[in-house]
Amino acid sequence: MEPEFASLSRRIGSRLRAERQRRGWSLNDLSLRTTGLLSKSRISNYEQGIRRMGLEAAHQLASALETVSPAWLLLLDEEHPLSDDELRLIQSFRAMDADGQRELLDRIAKLASRKPSA
């Protein structure tokens, strides 16, 4: 691997490791969340920058992590992933039935349209 790409792979791996650790997940936990599509040794190789992550793997890992995009994992987008509160909101929303989701979206729209008080 060329030096510039080795450095990039290490930075990508560091980003992946930080996101996994932020959740308190082991390599095995993350592997299981990819439904076994990515082994823990492969994920470890990505994290160490030994192996270069491709688009498919970035997509699978982003789906497993739920709060980041493949582009963010691959350092193509600097938009930070969701905060813990944002993640909790999404998880709660997904746990609701369709009526609850609609009610919440309506409430959010009303809150967002209020004028800030001076």
MMTF fields as JSON, N, C-alpha, C and O atoms, coordinates in Angstrom:
{
  "mmtfVersion": "1.0.0",
  "mmtfProducer": "UNKNOWN",
  "numBonds": 471,
  "numAtoms": 472,
  "numGroups": 118,
  "numChains": 1,
  "numModels": 1,
  "chainsPerModel": [1],
  "groupsPerChain": [118],
  "chainIdList": ["A"],
  "bondAtomList": [4, 2, 8, 6, 12, 10, 16, 14, 20, 18, 24, 22, 28, 26, 32, 30, 36, 34, 40, 38, 44, 42, 48, 46, 52, 50, 56, 54, 60, 58, 64, 62, 68, 66, 72, 70, 76, 74, 80, 78, 84, 82, 88, 86, 92, 90, 96, 94, 100, 98, 104, 102, 108, 106, 112, 110, 116, 114, 120, 118, 124, 122, 128, 126, 132, 130, 136, 134, 140, 138, 144, 142, 148, 146, 152, 150, 156, 154, 160, 158, 164, 162, 168, 166, 172, 170, 176, 174, 180, 178, 184, 182, 188, 186, 192, 190, 196, 194, 200, 198, 204, 202, 208, 206, 212, 210, 216, 214, 220, 218, 224, 222, 228, 226, 232, 230, 236, 234, 240, 238, 244, 242, 248, 246, 252, 250, 256, 254, 260, 258, 264, 262, 268, 266, 272, 270, 276, 274, 280, 278, 284, 282, 288, 286, 292, 290, 296, 294, 300, 298, 304, 302, 308, 306, 312, 310, 316, 314, 320, 318, 324, 322, 328, 326, 332, 330, 336, 334, 340, 338, 344, 342, 348, 346, 352, 350, 356, 354, 360, 358, 364, 362, 368, 366, 372, 370, 376, 374, 380, 378, 384, 382, 388, 386, 392, 390, 396, 394, 400, 398, 404, 402, 408, 406, 412, 410, 416, 414, 420, 418, 424, 422, 428, 426, 432, 430, 436, 434, 440, 438, 444, 442, 448, 446, 452, 450, 456, 454, 460, 458, 464, 462, 468, 466],
  "bondOrderList": [1, 1, 1, 1, 1, 1, 1, 1, 1, 1, 1, 1, 1, 1, 1, 1, 1, 1, 1, 1, 1, 1, 1, 1, 1, 1, 1, 1, 1, 1, 1, 1, 1, 1, 1, 1, 1, 1, 1, 1, 1, 1, 1, 1, 1, 1, 1, 1, 1, 1, 1, 1, 1, 1, 1, 1, 1, 1, 1, 1, 1, 1, 1, 1, 1, 1, 1, 1, 1, 1, 1, 1, 1, 1, 1, 1, 1, 1, 1, 1, 1, 1, 1, 1, 1, 1, 1, 1, 1, 1, 1, 1, 1, 1, 1, 1, 1, 1, 1, 1, 1, 1, 1, 1, 1, 1, 1, 1, 1, 1, 1, 1, 1, 1, 1, 1, 1],
  "groupList": [{"groupName": "MET", "atomNameList": ["N", "CA", "C", "O"], "elementList": ["N", "C", "C", "O"], "formalChargeList": [0, 0, 0, 0], "bondAtomList": [1, 0, 2, 1, 3, 2], "bondOrderList": [1, 1, 2], "singleLetterCode": "M", "chemCompType": "L-PEPTIDE LINKING"}, {"groupName": "GLU", "atomNameList": ["N", "CA", "C", "O"], "elementList": ["N", "C", "C", "O"], "formalChargeList": [0, 0, 0, 0], "bondAtomList": [1, 0, 2, 1, 3, 2], "bondOrderList": [1, 1, 2], "singleLetterCode": "E", "chemCompType": "L-PEPTIDE LINKING"}, {"groupName": "PRO", "atomNameList": ["N", "CA", "C", "O"], "elementList": ["N", "C", "C", "O"], "formalChargeList": [0, 0, 0, 0], "bondAtomList": [1, 0, 2, 1, 3, 2], "bondOrderList": [1, 1, 2], "singleLetterCode": "P", "chemCompType": "L-PEPTIDE LINKING"}, {"groupName": "PHE", "atomNameList": ["N", "CA", "C", "O"], "elementList": ["N", "C", "C", "O"], "formalChargeList": [0, 0, 0, 0], "bondAtomList": [1, 0, 2, 1, 3, 2], "bondOrderList": [1, 1, 2], "singleLetterCode": "F", "chemCompType": "L-PEPTIDE LINKING"}, {"groupName": "ALA", "atomNameList": ["N", "CA", "C", "O"], "elementList": ["N", "C", "C", "O"], "formalChargeList": [0, 0, 0, 0], "bondAtomList": [1, 0, 2, 1, 3, 2], "bondOrderList": [1, 1, 2], "singleLetterCode": "A", "chemCompType": "L-PEPTIDE LINKING"}, {"groupName": "SER", "atomNameList": ["N", "CA", "C", "O"], "elementList": ["N", "C", "C", "O"], "formalChargeList": [0, 0, 0, 0], "bondAtomList": [1, 0, 2, 1, 3, 2], "bondOrderList": [1, 1, 2], "singleLetterCode": "S", "chemCompType": "L-PEPTIDE LINKING"}, {"groupName": "LEU", "atomNameList": ["N", "CA", "C", "O"], "elementList": ["N", "C", "C", "O"], "formalChargeList": [0, 0, 0, 0], "bondAtomList": [1, 0, 2, 1, 3, 2], "bondOrderList": [1, 1, 2], "singleLetterCode": "L", "chemCompType": "L-PEPTIDE LINKING"}, {"groupName": "ARG", "atomNameList": ["N", "CA", "C", "O"], "elementList": ["N", "C", "C", "O"], "formalChargeList": [0, 0, 0, 0], "bondAtomList": [1, 0, 2, 1, 3, 2], "bondOrderList": [1, 1, 2], "singleLetterCode": "R", "chemCompType": "L-PEPTIDE LINKING"}, {"groupName": "ILE", "atomNameList": ["N", "CA", "C", "O"], "elementList": ["N", "C", "C", "O"], "formalChargeList": [0, 0, 0, 0], "bondAtomList": [1, 0, 2, 1, 3, 2], "bondOrderList": [1, 1, 2], "singleLetterCode": "I", "chemCompType": "L-PEPTIDE LINKING"}, {"groupName": "GLY", "atomNameList": ["N", "CA", "C", "O"], "elementList": ["N", "C", "C", "O"], "formalChargeList": [0, 0, 0, 0], "bondAtomList": [1, 0, 2, 1, 3, 2], "bondOrderList": [1, 1, 2], "singleLetterCode": "G", "chemCompType": "PEPTIDE LINKING"}, {"groupName": "GLN", "atomNameList": ["N", "CA", "C", "O"], "elementList": ["N", "C", "C", "O"], "formalChargeList": [0, 0, 0, 0], "bondAtomList": [1, 0, 2, 1, 3, 2], "bondOrderList": [1, 1, 2], "singleLetterCode": "Q", "chemCompType": "L-PEPTIDE LINKING"}, {"groupName": "TRP", "atomNameList": ["N", "CA", "C", "O"], "elementList": ["N", "C", "C", "O"], "formalChargeList": [0, 0, 0, 0], "bondAtomList": [1, 0, 2, 1, 3, 2], "bondOrderList": [1, 1, 2], "singleLetterCode": "W", "chemCompType": "L-PEPTIDE LINKING"}, {"groupName": "ASN", "atomNameList": ["N", "CA", "C", "O"], "elementList": ["N", "C", "C", "O"], "formalChargeList": [0, 0, 0, 0], "bondAtomList": [1, 0, 2, 1, 3, 2], "bondOrderList": [1, 1, 2], "singleLetterCode": "N", "chemCompType": "L-PEPTIDE LINKING"}, {"groupName": "ASP", "atomNameList": ["N", "CA", "C", "O"], "elementList": ["N", "C", "C", "O"], "formalChargeList": [0, 0, 0, 0], "bondAtomList": [1, 0, 2, 1, 3, 2], "bondOrderList": [1, 1, 2], "singleLetterCode": "D", "chemCompType": "L-PEPTIDE LINKING"}, {"groupName": "THR", "atomNameList": ["N", "CA", "C", "O"], "elementList": ["N", "C", "C", "O"], "formalChargeList": [0, 0, 0, 0], "bondAtomList": [1, 0, 2, 1, 3, 2], "bondOrderList": [1, 1, 2], "singleLetterCode": "T", "chemCompType": "L-PEPTIDE LINKING"}, {"groupName": "LYS", "atomNameList": ["N", "CA", "C", "O"], "elementList": ["N", "C", "C", "O"], "formalChargeList": [0, 0, 0, 0], "bondAtomList": [1, 0, 2, 1, 3, 2], "bondOrderList": [1, 1, 2], "singleLetterCode": "K", "chemCompType": "L-PEPTIDE LINKING"}, {"groupName": "TYR", "atomNameList": ["N", "CA", "C", "O"], "elementList": ["N", "C", "C", "O"], "formalChargeList": [0, 0, 0, 0], "bondAtomList": [1, 0, 2, 1, 3, 2], "bondOrderList": [1, 1, 2], "singleLetterCode": "Y", "chemCompType": "L-PEPTIDE LINKING"}, {"groupName": "HIS", "atomNameList": ["N", "CA", "C", "O"], "elementList": ["N", "C", "C", "O"], "formalChargeList": [0, 0, 0, 0], "bondAtomList": [1, 0, 2, 1, 3, 2], "bondOrderList": [1, 1, 2], "singleLetterCode": "H", "chemCompType": "L-PEPTIDE LINKING"}, {"groupName": "VAL", "atomNameList": ["N", "CA", "C", "O"], "elementList": ["N", "C", "C", "O"], "formalChargeList": [0, 0, 0, 0], "bondAtomList": [1, 0, 2, 1, 3, 2], "bondOrderList": [1, 1, 2], "singleLetterCode": "V", "chemCompType": "L-PEPTIDE LINKING"}],
  "groupTypeList": [0, 1, 2, 1, 3, 4, 5, 6, 5, 7, 7, 8, 9, 5, 7, 6, 7, 4, 1, 7, 10, 7, 7, 9, 11, 5, 6, 12, 13, 6, 5, 6, 7, 14, 14, 9, 6, 6, 5, 15, 5, 7, 8, 5, 12, 16, 1, 10, 9, 8, 7, 7, 0, 9, 6, 1, 4, 4, 17, 10, 6, 4, 5, 4, 6, 1, 14, 18, 5, 2, 4, 11, 6, 6, 6, 6, 13, 1, 1, 17, 2, 6, 5, 13, 13, 1, 6, 7, 6, 8, 10, 5, 3, 7, 4, 0, 13, 4, 13, 9, 10, 7, 1, 6, 6, 13, 7, 8, 4, 15, 6, 4, 5, 7, 15, 2, 5, 4],
  "groupIdList": [1, 2, 3, 4, 5, 6, 7, 8, 9, 10, 11, 12, 13, 14, 15, 16, 17, 18, 19, 20, 21, 22, 23, 24, 25, 26, 27, 28, 29, 30, 31, 32, 33, 34, 35, 36, 37, 38, 39, 40, 41, 42, 43, 44, 45, 46, 47, 48, 49, 50, 51, 52, 53, 54, 55, 56, 57, 58, 59, 60, 61, 62, 63, 64, 65, 66, 67, 68, 69, 70, 71, 72, 73, 74, 75, 76, 77, 78, 79, 80, 81, 82, 83, 84, 85, 86, 87, 88, 89, 90, 91, 92, 93, 94, 95, 96, 97, 98, 99, 100, 101, 102, 103, 104, 105, 106, 107, 108, 109, 110, 111, 112, 113, 114, 115, 116, 117, 118],
  "secStructList": [7, 7, 2, 2, 2, 2, 2, 2, 2, 2, 2, 2, 2, 2, 2, 2, 2, 2, 2, 2, 2, 2, 6, 6, 7, 7, 2, 2, 2, 2, 2, 2, 2, 6, 6, 6, 1, 1, 7, 2, 2, 2, 2, 2, 2, 2, 2, 2, 6, 1, 1, 7, 7, 7, 2, 2, 2, 2, 2, 2, 2, 2, 2, 2, 2, 1, 1, 1, 7, 2, 2, 2, 2, 6, 6, 1, 7, 7, 7, 7, 7, 7, 7, 2, 2, 2, 2, 2, 2, 2, 2, 2, 2, 2, 2, 1, 7, 2, 2, 2, 2, 2, 2, 2, 2, 2, 2, 2, 2, 2, 2, 2, 2, 1, 7, 7, 7, 7],
  "xCoordList": [0.852, 0.0, 0.899, 1.869, 0.577, 1.368, 1.236, 0.193, 2.297, 2.285, 1.069, 0.497, 0.667, -0.48, -1.764, -2.619, -1.908, -3.097, -3.035, -4.067, -1.834, -1.681, -2.107, -2.786, -1.715, -2.102, -3.615, -4.231, -4.204, -5.654, -6.376, -7.362, -5.892, -6.501, -6.431, -7.374, -5.323, -5.202, -6.188, -6.785, -6.354, -7.302, -8.734, -9.534, -9.061, -10.391, -10.595, -11.651, -9.578, -9.659, -9.837, -10.593, -9.157, -9.295, -10.71, -11.261, -11.284, -12.657, -13.628, -14.528, -13.441, -14.295, -14.148, -15.149, -12.918, -12.671, -13.319, -13.95, -13.17, -13.741, -15.26, -15.837, -15.903, -17.363, -17.776, -18.755, -17.044, -17.362, -17.183, -18.042, -16.091, -15.806, -16.762, -17.092, -17.206, -18.164, -19.436, -20.098, -19.761, -20.953, -20.654, -21.573, -19.379, -19.007, -19.08, -19.24, -18.965, -19.067, -17.689, -16.698, -17.646, -16.438, -16.411, -17.387, -15.288, -15.213, -16.268, -16.896, -16.453, -17.444, -18.855, -19.666, -19.153, -20.469, -20.742, -21.817, -19.762, -19.946, -20.077, -20.904, -19.285, -19.382, -20.788, -21.373, -21.322, -22.669, -23.717, -24.708, -23.495, -24.444, -24.378, -25.273, -23.335, -23.282, -23.865, -23.695, -24.55, -25.104, -24.04, -24.304, -22.827, -21.737, -21.111, -20.229, -21.556, -20.977, -19.514, -18.712, -19.188, -17.804, -17.329, -17.937, -16.254, -15.717, -15.039, -14.682, -14.866, -14.195, -12.74, -12.193, -12.104, -10.715, -10.638, -9.695, -11.618, -11.625, -11.84, -11.164, -12.787, -13.042, -11.793, -11.444, -11.126, -9.882, -8.835, -8.126, -8.737, -7.788, -8.123, -7.223, -9.427, -9.82, -9.402, -8.844, -9.674, -9.368, -7.871, -7.475, -7.052, -5.6, -4.998, -3.808, -5.812, -5.316, -4.544, -3.857, -4.652, -3.959, -4.649, -4.004, -5.954, -6.761, -7.559, -8.074, -7.656, -8.397, -9.884, -10.263, -10.713, -12.154, -12.736, -12.446, -13.55, -14.232, -15.625, -16.075, -16.296, -17.633, -18.638, -19.46, -18.571, -19.533, -19.367, -20.35, -18.128, -17.864, -18.265, -18.831, -17.981, -18.368, -19.888, -20.395, -20.6, -22.065, -22.56, -23.45, -21.981, -22.398, -22.094, -22.911, -20.936, -20.561, -21.419, -21.835, -21.685, -22.535, -23.939, -24.543, -24.452, -25.773, -25.761, -26.708, -24.7, -24.595, -24.467, -25.043, -23.718, -23.513, -24.745, -24.963, -25.537, -26.821, -26.744, -27.716, -25.674, -25.651, -24.637, -24.478, -23.963, -22.96, -23.263, -23.975, -22.716, -22.876, -21.607, -20.54, -21.719, -20.51, -19.505, -18.298, -20.001, -19.112, -18.353, -17.176, -19.013, -18.334, -17.249, -16.143, -17.573, -16.567, -15.344, -14.217, -15.557, -14.46, -13.786, -12.991, -14.107, -13.518, -13.877, -13.132, -15.005, -15.457, -16.441, -16.768, -16.91, -17.885, -17.484, -17.296, -17.354, -16.926, -18.086, -17.862, -19.316, -20.485, -20.427, -20.398, -20.41, -20.268, -21.51, -22.612, -21.343, -22.489, -23.429, -23.147, -24.516, -25.521, -24.988, -24.157, -25.49, -25.156, -25.917, -26.78, -25.591, -26.289, -27.78, -28.611, -28.13, -29.539, -30.264, -31.4, -29.599, -30.209, -30.416, -31.446, -29.452, -29.573, -30.736, -31.514, -30.853, -31.953, -33.305, -34.265, -33.377, -34.608, -34.982, -36.144, -34.017, -34.271, -34.702, -35.647, -34.02, -34.378, -35.784, -36.533, -36.144, -37.493, -38.53, -39.592, -38.218, -39.125, -39.373, -40.511, -38.315, -38.45, -39.245, -39.85, -39.245, -39.979, -41.485, -42.277, -41.876, -43.289, -44.058, -43.48, -45.374, -46.213, -46.408, -45.99, -47.034, -47.183, -47.937, -47.586, -48.977, -49.741, -48.865, -48.906, -48.083, -47.192, -46.144, -45.827, -45.609, -44.621, -45.229, -44.6, -46.456, -47.123, -47.388, -47.182, -47.848, -48.131, -46.857, -46.874, -45.767, -44.502, -44.03, -43.586, -44.12, -43.705, -44.549, -44.025, -45.852, -46.719, -46.306, -46.26, -46.009, -45.597, -44.271, -44.104, -43.347, -42.049, -42.24, -41.616, -43.099, -43.356, -43.918, -43.541, -44.821, -45.392, -44.315, -44.247, -43.488, -42.413, -41.421, -40.969, -41.09, -40.114, -40.643, -39.863, -41.968, -42.538, -42.767, -43.092, -42.599, -42.773, -41.667, -40.515, -42.05, -41.057, -40.318, -40.936, -39.001, -38.251, -38.685, -38.959, -38.747, -39.131, -37.918, -36.779, -38.194, -37.103, -36.716, -35.816],
  "yCoordList": [-1.169, 0.0, 1.235, 1.304, 2.19, 3.413, 4.2, 4.152, 4.929, 5.633, 6.539, 6.555, 7.295, 8.199, 7.418, 7.865, 6.244, 5.428, 4.675, 4.413, 4.332, 3.681, 4.637, 4.235, 5.891, 6.9, 7.098, 7.195, 7.156, 7.305, 6.109, 6.281, 4.909, 3.701, 3.705, 3.271, 4.191, 4.274, 5.292, 5.055, 6.424, 7.442, 6.925, 7.174, 6.208, 5.601, 4.593, 4.556, 3.782, 2.78, 3.4, 2.881, 4.496, 5.195, 5.722, 5.678, 6.211, 6.721, 5.585, 5.738, 4.453, 3.294, 2.822, 2.582, 2.687, 2.223, 3.168, 2.714, 4.47, 5.445, 5.304, 5.381, 5.102, 4.942, 3.654, 3.632, 2.591, 1.306, 1.434, 0.998, 2.02, 2.151, 3.128, 2.958, 4.148, 5.106, 4.392, 4.815, 3.327, 2.543, 1.459, 0.826, 1.248, 0.207, -1.185, -2.169, -1.275, -2.557, -3.179, -2.479, -4.49, -5.235, -5.425, -5.138, -5.907, -6.249, -7.305, -7.252, -8.249, -9.297, -8.717, -9.133, -7.757, -7.116, -6.475, -6.647, -5.739, -5.073, -6.094, -5.925, -7.132, -8.186, -8.79, -8.987, -9.08, -9.646, -8.692, -9.127, -7.394, -6.406, -6.278, -5.693, -6.816, -6.877, -8.205, -8.592, -8.894, -10.235, -11.193, -12.045, -11.023, -11.914, -11.67, -12.42, -10.624, -10.335, -9.906, -10.145, -9.269, -8.858, -9.515, -9.334, -10.267, -10.949, -9.94, -8.84, -10.333, -9.428, -9.217, -8.14, -10.209, -10.012, -9.027, -8.241, -9.069, -8.11, -6.699, -5.759, -6.554, -5.239, -4.744, -3.568, -5.631, -5.274, -4.803, -3.828, -5.491, -5.079, -3.686, -2.892, -3.387, -2.037, -1.022, 0.027, -1.34, -0.404, -0.121, 0.995, -1.105, -0.941, -0.353, -0.038, -0.205, 0.316, -0.712, -0.365, -1.981, -3.055, -3.344, -3.644, -3.249, -3.543, -2.286, -1.603, -1.988, -0.822, -1.155, -2.146, -0.333, -0.539, -0.097, 0.999, -0.946, -0.616, -0.067, 0.011, 0.311, 0.89, -0.07, 0.332, -1.342, -2.317, -2.485, -2.494, -2.617, -2.775, -1.508, -1.594, -0.342, 0.914, 0.992, 1.455, 0.55, 0.545, -0.404, -0.054, -1.607, -2.583, -2.078, -2.236, -1.48, -0.965, 0.237, 0.349, 1.125, 2.282, 1.829, 2.39, 0.822, 0.288, -0.304, -0.119, -1.01, -1.621, -0.555, -0.695, 0.501, 1.569, 2.468, 3.071, 2.558, 3.268, 4.784, 5.422, 5.392, 6.845, 7.53, 8.749, 6.774, 7.355, 6.919, 5.942, 7.652, 7.293, 6.608, 6.771, 5.846, 5.27, 6.365, 6.184, 7.491, 8.592, 9.13, 9.472, 9.21, 9.686, 8.706, 9.11, 7.405, 6.403, 6.489, 6.315, 6.754, 6.782, 8.155, 8.395, 9.057, 10.4, 11.258, 12.169, 10.97, 11.753, 12.831, 13.728, 12.743, 13.677, 13.943, 13.005, 15.185, 15.52, 15.778, 16.076, 15.673, 15.847, 14.802, 13.605, 15.237, 14.319, 13.457, 13.895, 12.238, 11.35, 11.896, 12.91, 11.223, 11.642, 11.602, 10.765, 12.531, 12.517, 11.374, 10.747, 11.114, 10.066, 10.382, 9.48, 11.665, 12.052, 11.856, 11.385, 12.222, 12.029, 10.547, 10.155, 9.735, 8.29, 7.742, 6.924, 8.192, 7.74, 8.143, 7.374, 9.33, 9.792, 8.903, 8.525, 8.575, 7.719, 6.324, 5.758, 5.78, 4.441, 4.421, 3.468, 5.462, 5.553, 5.695, 5.074, 6.511, 6.701, 5.377, 5.05, 4.626, 3.339, 2.32, 1.41, 2.473, 1.542, 1.844, 1.012, 3.028, 3.428, 2.783, 2.373, 2.704, 2.279, 3.469, 4.583, 3.243, 4.283, 5.501, 6.633, 5.286, 6.413, 7.264, 8.493, 6.622, 7.349, 8.143, 9.278, 7.543, 8.243, 9.484, 10.542, 9.366, 10.515, 11.609, 12.791, 11.205, 12.172, 12.92, 14.139, 12.193, 12.821, 13.777, 14.886, 13.365, 14.237, 15.503, 16.588, 15.372, 16.557, 17.495, 18.712, 16.927, 17.732, 18.441, 19.612, 17.74, 18.346, 19.492, 20.543, 19.301, 20.355, 21.595, 22.715, 21.41, 22.538, 23.245, 24.474, 22.481, 23.064, 23.837, 24.918, 23.28, 23.892, 25.19, 26.072, 25.303, 26.483, 27.634, 28.747, 27.368, 28.447, 29.464, 29.136, 30.71, 31.779, 31.801, 31.674, 31.963, 32.032, 33.239, 34.305, 33.066, 34.197, 35.099, 34.637, 36.388, 37.367, 37.617, 38.414],
  "zCoordList": [0.0, 0.0, 0.0, 0.755, -0.836, -0.912, 0.391, 1.043, 0.773, 2.065, 2.276, 3.365, 1.243, 1.413, 1.669, 2.434, 1.027, 1.23, 2.557, 3.174, 2.989, 4.291, 5.394, 6.339, 5.28, 6.258, 6.256, 7.317, 5.09, 4.964, 5.58, 6.297, 5.306, 5.865, 7.386, 8.048, 7.953, 9.411, 9.992, 11.042, 9.304, 9.778, 9.7, 10.602, 8.631, 8.499, 9.623, 10.254, 9.863, 10.917, 12.287, 13.108, 12.544, 13.824, 14.008, 15.109, 12.943, 13.003, 13.314, 14.141, 12.652, 12.891, 14.338, 15.013, 14.817, 16.183, 17.192, 18.147, 16.992, 17.923, 17.995, 19.079, 16.862, 16.857, 17.546, 18.293, 17.3, 17.943, 19.457, 20.224, 19.877, 21.303, 21.988, 23.162, 21.257, 21.821, 22.267, 23.214, 21.587, 21.932, 22.974, 23.494, 23.274, 24.222, 23.615, 24.337, 22.301, 21.608, 21.411, 21.201, 21.482, 21.137, 19.616, 18.923, 19.123, 17.696, 17.36, 16.303, 18.255, 18.029, 17.979, 17.152, 18.859, 18.85, 17.489, 16.916, 16.983, 15.698, 14.578, 13.682, 14.616, 13.602, 13.587, 12.522, 14.765, 14.853, 14.287, 13.701, 14.463, 13.954, 12.434, 11.824, 11.823, 10.353, 9.879, 8.723, 10.782, 10.555, 10.026, 9.177, 10.557, 10.209, 8.846, 8.427, 8.143, 6.825, 6.936, 6.034, 8.059, 8.295, 9.589, 10.643, 9.504, 10.685, 11.595, 11.173, 12.858, 13.784, 13.373, 13.609, 12.769, 12.34, 11.17, 11.08, 10.286, 9.175, 9.709, 9.29, 10.635, 11.222, 11.948, 11.851, 12.671, 13.349, 12.341, 12.59, 11.207, 10.165, 9.627, 9.355, 9.474, 9.057, 10.109, 9.786, 11.369, 12.454, 12.565, 12.904, 12.288, 12.38, 11.105, 11.068, 10.064, 8.801, 7.998, 7.037, 8.387, 7.677, 6.359, 5.355, 6.376, 5.203, 4.85, 5.734, 3.562, 3.106, 3.004, 2.38, 3.612, 3.605, 2.265, 1.785, 1.672, 0.427, 0.687, 1.83, -0.385, -0.272, 0.349, 1.173, -0.047, 0.479, 1.986, 2.727, 2.431, 3.862, 4.614, 5.704, 4.052, 4.698, 4.838, 5.86, 3.833, 3.886, 4.977, 5.752, 5.036, 6.05, 7.463, 8.37, 7.644, 8.96, 9.35, 10.503, 8.412, 8.699, 9.093, 10.007, 8.408, 8.756, 10.159, 10.923, 10.495, 11.818, 12.907, 13.986, 12.626, 13.606, 13.736, 14.787, 12.692, 12.64, 12.648, 12.243, 13.075, 13.207, 12.304, 12.364, 11.484, 10.588, 9.164, 8.931, 8.233, 6.823, 6.327, 6.919, 5.248, 4.649, 4.272, 4.434, 3.774, 3.383, 4.59, 4.476, 5.747, 6.945, 7.369, 7.728, 7.325, 7.695, 6.799, 7.264, 5.526, 4.561, 4.465, 3.557, 5.407, 5.472, 4.26, 3.9, 3.64, 2.495, 2.927, 2.15, 4.163, 4.711, 6.151, 6.925, 6.512, 7.867, 8.811, 9.984, 8.334, 9.198, 10.301, 10.017, 11.547, 12.675, 12.822, 12.492, 13.313, 13.507, 14.58, 15.22, 14.754, 15.72, 17.143, 17.495, 17.951, 19.379, 20.046, 19.431, 21.293, 22.025, 22.164, 22.064, 22.394, 22.493, 21.158, 21.127, 20.058, 18.739, 18.452, 17.903, 18.817, 18.633, 19.451, 18.961, 20.698, 21.548, 20.957, 21.018, 20.395, 19.759, 18.577, 18.425, 17.752, 16.585, 17.026, 16.475, 18.004, 18.482, 19.068, 18.853, 19.802, 20.366, 19.254, 19.303, 18.257, 17.124, 16.411, 16.072, 16.188, 15.494, 16.303, 15.738, 17.627, 18.481, 18.507, 18.951, 18.033, 18.045, 16.897, 15.89, 17.074, 15.962, 15.019, 15.335, 13.877, 12.85, 13.376, 13.042, 14.201, 14.752, 15.667, 15.601, 16.51, 17.401, 16.626, 16.983, 15.565, 14.741, 14.096, 14.081, 13.558, 12.941, 13.968, 13.695, 15.155, 16.219, 16.612, 16.779, 16.756, 17.119, 16.019, 16.317, 14.771, 13.667, 13.616, 13.364, 13.853, 13.893, 15.024, 14.845, 16.176, 17.331, 17.052, 17.393, 16.442, 16.105, 15.123, 15.268, 14.124, 13.145, 13.824, 13.477, 14.794, 15.523, 16.343, 16.353, 17.019, 17.821, 16.956, 17.333, 15.801, 14.906, 14.285, 13.923, 14.162, 13.519, 14.505, 14.093, 15.795, 16.788, 16.647, 16.364, 16.853, 16.813, 18.149, 19.207, 18.099, 19.365, 20.176, 19.625, 21.49, 22.351, 22.562, 22.641, 22.65, 22.784, 24.205, 24.469]
}
